[in-house]
mmCIF file of C-alpha atoms and ligand atoms in Angstrom:
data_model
loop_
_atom_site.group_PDB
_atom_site.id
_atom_site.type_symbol
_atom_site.label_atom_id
_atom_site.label_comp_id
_atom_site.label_asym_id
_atom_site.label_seq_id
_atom_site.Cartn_x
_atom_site.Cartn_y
_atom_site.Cartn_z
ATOM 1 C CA UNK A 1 -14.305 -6.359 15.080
ATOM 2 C CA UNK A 2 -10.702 -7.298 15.044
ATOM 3 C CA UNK A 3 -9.232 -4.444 13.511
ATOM 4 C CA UNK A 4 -5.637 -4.292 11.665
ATOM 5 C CA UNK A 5 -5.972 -0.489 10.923
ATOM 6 C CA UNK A 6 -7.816 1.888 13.147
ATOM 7 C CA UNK A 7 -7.731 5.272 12.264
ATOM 8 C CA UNK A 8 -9.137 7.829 14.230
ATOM 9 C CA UNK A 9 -10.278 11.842 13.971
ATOM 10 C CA UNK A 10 -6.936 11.717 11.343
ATOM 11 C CA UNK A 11 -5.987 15.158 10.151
ATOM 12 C CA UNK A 12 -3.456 16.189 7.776
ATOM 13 C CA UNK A 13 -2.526 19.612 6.812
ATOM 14 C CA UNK A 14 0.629 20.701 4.672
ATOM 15 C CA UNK A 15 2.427 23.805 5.683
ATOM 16 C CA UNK A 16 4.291 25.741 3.124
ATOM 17 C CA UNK A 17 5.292 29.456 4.513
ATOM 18 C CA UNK A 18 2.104 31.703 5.597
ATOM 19 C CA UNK A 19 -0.243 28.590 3.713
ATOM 20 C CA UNK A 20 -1.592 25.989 4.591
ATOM 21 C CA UNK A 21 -3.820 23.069 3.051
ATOM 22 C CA UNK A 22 -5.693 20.783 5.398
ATOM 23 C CA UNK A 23 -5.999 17.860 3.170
ATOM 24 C CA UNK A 24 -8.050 15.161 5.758
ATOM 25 C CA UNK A 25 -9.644 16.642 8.511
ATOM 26 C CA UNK A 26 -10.950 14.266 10.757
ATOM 27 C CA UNK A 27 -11.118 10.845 9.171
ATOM 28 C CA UNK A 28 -12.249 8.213 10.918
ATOM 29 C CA UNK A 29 -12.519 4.242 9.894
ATOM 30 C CA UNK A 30 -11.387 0.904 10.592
ATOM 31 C CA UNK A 31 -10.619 -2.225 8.758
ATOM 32 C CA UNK A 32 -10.650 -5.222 10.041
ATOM 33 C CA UNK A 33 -7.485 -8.078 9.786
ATOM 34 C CA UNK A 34 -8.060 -10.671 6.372
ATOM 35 C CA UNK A 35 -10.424 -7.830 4.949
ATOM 36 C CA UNK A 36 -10.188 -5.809 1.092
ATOM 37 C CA UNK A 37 -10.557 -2.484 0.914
ATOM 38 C CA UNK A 38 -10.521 0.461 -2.050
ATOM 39 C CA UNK A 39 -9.927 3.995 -1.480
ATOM 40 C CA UNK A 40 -11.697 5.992 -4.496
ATOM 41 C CA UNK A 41 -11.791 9.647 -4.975
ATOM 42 C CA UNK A 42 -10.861 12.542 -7.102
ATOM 43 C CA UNK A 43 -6.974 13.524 -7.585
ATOM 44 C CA UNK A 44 -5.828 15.339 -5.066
ATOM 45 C CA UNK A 45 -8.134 14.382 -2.428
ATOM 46 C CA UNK A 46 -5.266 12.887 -0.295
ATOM 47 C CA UNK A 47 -5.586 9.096 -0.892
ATOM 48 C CA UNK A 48 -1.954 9.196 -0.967
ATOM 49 C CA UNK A 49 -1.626 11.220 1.914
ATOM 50 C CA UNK A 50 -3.917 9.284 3.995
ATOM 51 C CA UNK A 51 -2.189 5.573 2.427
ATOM 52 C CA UNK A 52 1.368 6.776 3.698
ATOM 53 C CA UNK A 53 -0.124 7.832 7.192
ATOM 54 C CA UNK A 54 -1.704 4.385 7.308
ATOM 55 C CA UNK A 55 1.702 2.931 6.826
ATOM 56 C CA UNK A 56 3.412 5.208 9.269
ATOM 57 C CA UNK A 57 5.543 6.593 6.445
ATOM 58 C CA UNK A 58 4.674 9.974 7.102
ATOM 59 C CA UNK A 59 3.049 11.919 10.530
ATOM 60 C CA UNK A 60 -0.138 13.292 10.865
ATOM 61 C CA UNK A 61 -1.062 16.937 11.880
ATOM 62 C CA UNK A 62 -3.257 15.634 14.345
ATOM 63 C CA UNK A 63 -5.771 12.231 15.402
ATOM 64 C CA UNK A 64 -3.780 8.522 15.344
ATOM 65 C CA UNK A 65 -3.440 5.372 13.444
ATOM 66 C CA UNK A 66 -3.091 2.482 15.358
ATOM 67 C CA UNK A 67 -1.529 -0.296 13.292
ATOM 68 C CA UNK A 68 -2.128 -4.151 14.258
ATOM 69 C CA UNK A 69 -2.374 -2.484 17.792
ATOM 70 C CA UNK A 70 0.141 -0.061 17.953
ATOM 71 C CA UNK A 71 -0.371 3.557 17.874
ATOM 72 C CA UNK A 72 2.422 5.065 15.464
ATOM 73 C CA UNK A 73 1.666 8.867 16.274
ATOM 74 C CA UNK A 74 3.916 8.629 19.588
ATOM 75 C CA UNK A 75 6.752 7.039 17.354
ATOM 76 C CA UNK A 76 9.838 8.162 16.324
ATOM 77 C CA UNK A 77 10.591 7.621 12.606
ATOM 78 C CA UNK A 78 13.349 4.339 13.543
ATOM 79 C CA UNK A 79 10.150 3.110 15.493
ATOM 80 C CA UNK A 80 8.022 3.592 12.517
ATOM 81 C CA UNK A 81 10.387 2.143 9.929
ATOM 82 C CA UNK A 82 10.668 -1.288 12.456
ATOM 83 C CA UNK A 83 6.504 -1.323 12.515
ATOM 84 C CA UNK A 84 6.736 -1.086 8.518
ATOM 85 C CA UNK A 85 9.243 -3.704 8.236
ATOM 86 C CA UNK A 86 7.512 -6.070 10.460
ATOM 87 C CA UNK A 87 3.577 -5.768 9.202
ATOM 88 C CA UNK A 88 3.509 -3.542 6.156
ATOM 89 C CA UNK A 89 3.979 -4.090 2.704
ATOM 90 C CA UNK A 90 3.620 -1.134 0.204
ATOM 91 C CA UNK A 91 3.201 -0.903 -3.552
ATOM 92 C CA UNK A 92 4.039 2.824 -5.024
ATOM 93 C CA UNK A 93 1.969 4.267 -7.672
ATOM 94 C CA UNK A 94 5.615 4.728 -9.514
ATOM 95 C CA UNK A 95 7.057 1.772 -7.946
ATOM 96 C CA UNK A 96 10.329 2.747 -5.766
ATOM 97 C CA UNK A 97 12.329 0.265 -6.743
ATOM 98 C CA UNK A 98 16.170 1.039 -6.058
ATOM 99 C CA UNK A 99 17.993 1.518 -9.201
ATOM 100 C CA UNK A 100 21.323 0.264 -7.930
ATOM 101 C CA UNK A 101 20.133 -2.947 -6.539
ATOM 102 C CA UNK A 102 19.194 -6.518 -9.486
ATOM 103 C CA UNK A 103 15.445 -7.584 -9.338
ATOM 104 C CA UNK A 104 16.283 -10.187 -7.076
ATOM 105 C CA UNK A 105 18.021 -7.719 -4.364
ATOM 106 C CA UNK A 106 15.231 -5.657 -4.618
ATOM 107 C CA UNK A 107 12.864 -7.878 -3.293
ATOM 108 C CA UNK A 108 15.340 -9.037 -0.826
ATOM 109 C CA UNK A 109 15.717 -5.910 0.578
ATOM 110 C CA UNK A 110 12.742 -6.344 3.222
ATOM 111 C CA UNK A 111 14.316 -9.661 4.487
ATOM 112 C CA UNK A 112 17.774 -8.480 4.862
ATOM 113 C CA UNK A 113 16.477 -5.627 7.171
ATOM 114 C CA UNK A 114 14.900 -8.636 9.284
ATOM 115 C CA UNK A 115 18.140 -10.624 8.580
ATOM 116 C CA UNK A 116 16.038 -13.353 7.604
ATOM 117 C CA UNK A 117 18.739 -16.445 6.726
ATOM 118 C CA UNK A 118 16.560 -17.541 3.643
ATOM 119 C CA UNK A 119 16.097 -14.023 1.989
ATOM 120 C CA UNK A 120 17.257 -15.263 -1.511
ATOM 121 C CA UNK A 121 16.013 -18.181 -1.477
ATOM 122 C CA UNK A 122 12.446 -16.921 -0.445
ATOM 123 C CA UNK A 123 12.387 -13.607 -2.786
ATOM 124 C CA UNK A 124 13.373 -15.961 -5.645
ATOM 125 C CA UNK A 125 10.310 -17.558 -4.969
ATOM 126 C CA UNK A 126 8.259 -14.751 -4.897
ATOM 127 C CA UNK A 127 10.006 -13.672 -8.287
ATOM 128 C CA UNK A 128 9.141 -17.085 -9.765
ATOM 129 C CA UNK A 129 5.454 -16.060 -8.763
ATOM 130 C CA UNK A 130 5.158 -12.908 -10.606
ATOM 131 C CA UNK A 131 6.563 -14.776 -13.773
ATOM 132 C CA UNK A 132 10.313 -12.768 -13.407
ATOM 133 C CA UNK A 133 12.258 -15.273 -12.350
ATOM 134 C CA UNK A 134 14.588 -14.953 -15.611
ATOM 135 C CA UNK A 135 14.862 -11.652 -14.489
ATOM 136 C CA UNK A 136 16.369 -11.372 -11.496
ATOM 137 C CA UNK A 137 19.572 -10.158 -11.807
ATOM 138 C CA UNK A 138 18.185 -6.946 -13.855
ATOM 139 C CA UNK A 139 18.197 -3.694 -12.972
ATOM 140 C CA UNK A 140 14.837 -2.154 -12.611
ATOM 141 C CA UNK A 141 16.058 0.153 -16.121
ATOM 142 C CA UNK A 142 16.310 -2.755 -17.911
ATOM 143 C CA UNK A 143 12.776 -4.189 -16.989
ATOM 144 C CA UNK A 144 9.151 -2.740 -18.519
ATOM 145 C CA UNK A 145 7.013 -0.777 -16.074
ATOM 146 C CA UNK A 146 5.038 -3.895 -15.504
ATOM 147 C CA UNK A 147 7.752 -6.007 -14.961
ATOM 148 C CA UNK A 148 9.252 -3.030 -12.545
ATOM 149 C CA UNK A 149 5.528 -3.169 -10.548
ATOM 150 C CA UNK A 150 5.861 -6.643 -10.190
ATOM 151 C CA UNK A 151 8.881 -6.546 -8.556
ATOM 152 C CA UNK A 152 7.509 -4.205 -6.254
ATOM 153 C CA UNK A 153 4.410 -6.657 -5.792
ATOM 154 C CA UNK A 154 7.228 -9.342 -5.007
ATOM 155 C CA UNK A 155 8.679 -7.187 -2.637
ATOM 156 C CA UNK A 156 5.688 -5.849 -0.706
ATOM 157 C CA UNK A 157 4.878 -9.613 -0.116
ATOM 158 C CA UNK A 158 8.290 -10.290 0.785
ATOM 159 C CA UNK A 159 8.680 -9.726 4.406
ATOM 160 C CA UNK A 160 4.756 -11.484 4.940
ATOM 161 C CA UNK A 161 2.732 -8.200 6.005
ATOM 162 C CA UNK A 162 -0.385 -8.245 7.955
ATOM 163 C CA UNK A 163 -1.719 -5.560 5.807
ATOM 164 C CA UNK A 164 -0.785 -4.578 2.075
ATOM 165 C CA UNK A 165 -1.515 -1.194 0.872
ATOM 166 C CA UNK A 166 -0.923 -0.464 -2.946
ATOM 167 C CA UNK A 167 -1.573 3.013 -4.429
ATOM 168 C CA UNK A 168 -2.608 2.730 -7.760
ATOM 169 C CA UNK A 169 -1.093 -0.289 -8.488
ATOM 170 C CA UNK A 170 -2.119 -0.531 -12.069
ATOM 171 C CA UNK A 171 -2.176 2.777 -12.928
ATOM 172 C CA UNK A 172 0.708 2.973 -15.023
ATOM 173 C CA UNK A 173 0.104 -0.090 -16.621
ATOM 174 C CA UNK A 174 -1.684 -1.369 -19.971
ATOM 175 C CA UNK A 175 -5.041 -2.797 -19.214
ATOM 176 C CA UNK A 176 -3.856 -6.580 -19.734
ATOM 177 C CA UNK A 177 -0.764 -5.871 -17.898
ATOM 178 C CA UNK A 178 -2.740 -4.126 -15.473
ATOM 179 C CA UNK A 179 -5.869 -7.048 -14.886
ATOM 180 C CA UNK A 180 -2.668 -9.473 -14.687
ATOM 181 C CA UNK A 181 -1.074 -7.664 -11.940
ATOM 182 C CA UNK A 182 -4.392 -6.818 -10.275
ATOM 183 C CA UNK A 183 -4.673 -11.069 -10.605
ATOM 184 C CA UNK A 184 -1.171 -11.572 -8.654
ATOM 185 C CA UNK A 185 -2.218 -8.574 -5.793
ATOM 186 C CA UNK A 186 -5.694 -10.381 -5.228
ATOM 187 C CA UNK A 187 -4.116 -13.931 -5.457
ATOM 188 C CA UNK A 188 -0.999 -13.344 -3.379
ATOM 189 C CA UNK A 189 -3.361 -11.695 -0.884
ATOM 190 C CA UNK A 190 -5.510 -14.607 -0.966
ATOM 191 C CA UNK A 191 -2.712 -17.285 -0.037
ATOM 192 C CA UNK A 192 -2.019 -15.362 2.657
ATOM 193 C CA UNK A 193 -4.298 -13.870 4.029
ATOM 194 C CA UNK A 194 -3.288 -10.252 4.157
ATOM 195 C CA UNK A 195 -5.575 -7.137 4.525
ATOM 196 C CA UNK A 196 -5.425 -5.272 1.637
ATOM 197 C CA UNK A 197 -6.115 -1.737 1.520
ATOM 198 C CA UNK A 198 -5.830 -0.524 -2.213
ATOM 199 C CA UNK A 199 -6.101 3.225 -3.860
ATOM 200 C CA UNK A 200 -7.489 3.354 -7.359
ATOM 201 C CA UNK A 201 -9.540 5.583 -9.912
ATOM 202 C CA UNK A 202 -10.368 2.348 -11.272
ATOM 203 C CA UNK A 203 -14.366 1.535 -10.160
ATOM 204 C CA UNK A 204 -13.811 -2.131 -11.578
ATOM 205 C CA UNK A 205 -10.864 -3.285 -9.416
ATOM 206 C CA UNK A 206 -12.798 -1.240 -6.494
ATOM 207 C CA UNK A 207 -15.398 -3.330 -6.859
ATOM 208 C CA UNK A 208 -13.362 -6.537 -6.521
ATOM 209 C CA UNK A 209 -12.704 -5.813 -2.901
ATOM 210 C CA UNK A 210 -15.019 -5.898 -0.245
ATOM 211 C CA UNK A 211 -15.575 -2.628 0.945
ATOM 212 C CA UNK A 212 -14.924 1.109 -0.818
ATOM 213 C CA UNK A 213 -14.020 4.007 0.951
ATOM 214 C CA UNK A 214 -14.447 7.396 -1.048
ATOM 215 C CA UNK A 215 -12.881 10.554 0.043
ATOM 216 C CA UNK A 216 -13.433 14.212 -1.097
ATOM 217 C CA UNK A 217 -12.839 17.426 0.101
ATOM 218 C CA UNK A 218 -10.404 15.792 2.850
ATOM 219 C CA UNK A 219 -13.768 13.965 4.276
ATOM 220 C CA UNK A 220 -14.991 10.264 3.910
ATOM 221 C CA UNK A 221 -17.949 10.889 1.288
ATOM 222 C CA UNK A 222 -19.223 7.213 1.176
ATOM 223 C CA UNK A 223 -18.468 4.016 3.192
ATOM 224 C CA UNK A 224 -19.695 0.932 1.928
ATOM 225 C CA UNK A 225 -19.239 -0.705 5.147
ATOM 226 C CA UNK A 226 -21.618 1.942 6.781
ATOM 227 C CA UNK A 227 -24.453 1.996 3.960
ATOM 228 C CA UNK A 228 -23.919 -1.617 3.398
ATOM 229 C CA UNK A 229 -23.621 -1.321 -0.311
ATOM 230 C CA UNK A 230 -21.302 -1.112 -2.517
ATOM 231 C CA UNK A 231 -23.010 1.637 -4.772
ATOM 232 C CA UNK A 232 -21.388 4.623 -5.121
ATOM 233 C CA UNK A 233 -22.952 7.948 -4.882
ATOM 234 C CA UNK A 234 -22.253 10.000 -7.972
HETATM 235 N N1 ATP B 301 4.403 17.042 0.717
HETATM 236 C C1 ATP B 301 3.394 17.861 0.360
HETATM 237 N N2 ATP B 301 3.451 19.185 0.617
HETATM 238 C C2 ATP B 301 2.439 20.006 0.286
HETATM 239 N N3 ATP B 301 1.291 19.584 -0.285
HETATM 240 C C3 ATP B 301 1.163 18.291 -0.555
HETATM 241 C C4 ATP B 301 2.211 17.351 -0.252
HETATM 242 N N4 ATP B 301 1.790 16.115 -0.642
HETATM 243 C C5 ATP B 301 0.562 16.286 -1.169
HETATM 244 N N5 ATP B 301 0.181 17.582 -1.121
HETATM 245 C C6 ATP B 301 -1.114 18.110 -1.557
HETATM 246 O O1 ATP B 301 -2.132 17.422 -0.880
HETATM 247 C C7 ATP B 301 -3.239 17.151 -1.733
HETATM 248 C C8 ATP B 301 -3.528 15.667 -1.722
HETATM 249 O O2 ATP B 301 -2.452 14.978 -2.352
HETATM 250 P P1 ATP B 301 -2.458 13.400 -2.523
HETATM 251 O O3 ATP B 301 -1.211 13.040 -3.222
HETATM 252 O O4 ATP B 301 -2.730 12.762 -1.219
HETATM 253 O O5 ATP B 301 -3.747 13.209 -3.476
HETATM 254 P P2 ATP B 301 -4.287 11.926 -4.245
HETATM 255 O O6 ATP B 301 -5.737 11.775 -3.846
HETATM 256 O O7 ATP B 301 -3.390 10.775 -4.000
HETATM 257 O O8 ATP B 301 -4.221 12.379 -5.754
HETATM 258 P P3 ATP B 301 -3.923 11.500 -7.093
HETATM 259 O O9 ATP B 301 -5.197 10.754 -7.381
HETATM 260 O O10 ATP B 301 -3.672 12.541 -8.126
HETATM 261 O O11 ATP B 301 -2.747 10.604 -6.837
HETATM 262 C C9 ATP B 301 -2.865 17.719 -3.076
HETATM 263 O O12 ATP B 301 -3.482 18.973 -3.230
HETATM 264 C C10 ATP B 301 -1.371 17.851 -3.030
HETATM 265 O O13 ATP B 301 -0.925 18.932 -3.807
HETATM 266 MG MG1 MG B 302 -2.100 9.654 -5.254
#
């Protein structure tokens, strides 16, 4: 298998004081490049956790992630943030967007890290298609939470990642607004070719994907890839 994402004997635990709360302990999978993927489990299991270790946005306690080939647990956090802005794109559950910066800078930000010469003219085109190219010189106050997420979508695509993850993309959203923008993740992924690698409570847009990871009690509690189906236990 060619894999994008391996992750391997992946541990997290949080300290705070004399406690501590191992929230994976040993995770292992891998996913391989062009391939969808959902993430299922209860709140609080650490789909987050274990989304933002994928990324490299955050360290684990112990085990690695190797990333399109490179392992990010030897990296400093300015080695990280270069990995990120050359593979990764990453839709928030409450989208990030910076509240200083239009629509259109938003999604630019990603290219102007790269100092790509076409930034506007490229994130322009990805606002024209998430339908918010009236938009763009907004601030993400004056835009509706899904016109906020798809800015975010337009910016996770922005810088062409090998591998997309999105935690609870719709979430927040209204079920139309929410199948729509569920539409523009599966499409956008589609034309080019990203892995996607997507959290969600919701069993429907699980079941779009081609493989579903569930995790409980820090633990993988079902692999669809392993049973080979995409029934989940109970
Ligand atoms: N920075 C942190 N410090 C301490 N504990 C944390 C931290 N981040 C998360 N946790 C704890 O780790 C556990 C897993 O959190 P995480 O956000 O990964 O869960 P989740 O599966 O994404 O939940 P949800 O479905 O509600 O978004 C939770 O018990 C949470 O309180
Ligand atoms: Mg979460």
């Amino acid at each position: 298998m060619n894999s994008i994402l391996e992750v391997k004997d992946l541990s997290k635990t949080y300290r705070s004081g004399e406690r501590s709360l191992t929230v994976l302990d040993r995770v292992n999978f891998s996913i391989a490049a062009g391939d969808t993927c959902a993430i299922v489990g209860p709140s609080g299991s650490g789909k987050t956790t274990l989304l933002g270790l994928c990324a490299g946005l955050d360290r684990a306690s112990s085990g690695s992630v190797i990333l399109n080939g490179v392992r990010l647990d030897n990296l400093s956090e300015d080695q990280r943030a270069e990995v990120r802005n050359l593979h990764v794109g990453f839709i928030f559950q409450s989208f990030n967007l910076m509240p200083t910066l239009t629509a259109l800078e938003n999604v630019m930000v990603p290219l102007e890290l790269r100092r790509e010469k076409n930034a506007a003219r490229r994130s322009m085109e990805l606002l024209e298609k998430v339908g918010l190219a009236e938009r763009r010189n907004h601030y993400p106050t004056q835009l509706s939470g899904g016109e906020q997420q798809r800015v975010s979508i337009a910016r996770a695509f922005s810088n062409q990642p090998k591998i997309l993850f999105a935690d609870e993309p719709t979430g927040n959203l209204d079920e139309d607004t929410g199948a729509h923008i569920e539409n523009l993740i599966f499409e956008l992924n589609r034309e080019a070719g990203t892995t996607l690698v997507v959290v969600t409570h919701d069993l429907e847009l699980a079941e779009k994907t081609g493989r579903i990871i569930q995790i409980r009690g820090g633990k993988i509690a079902y692999d669809s890839f392993e049973t080979g189906s995409m029934q989940l236990r109970p």
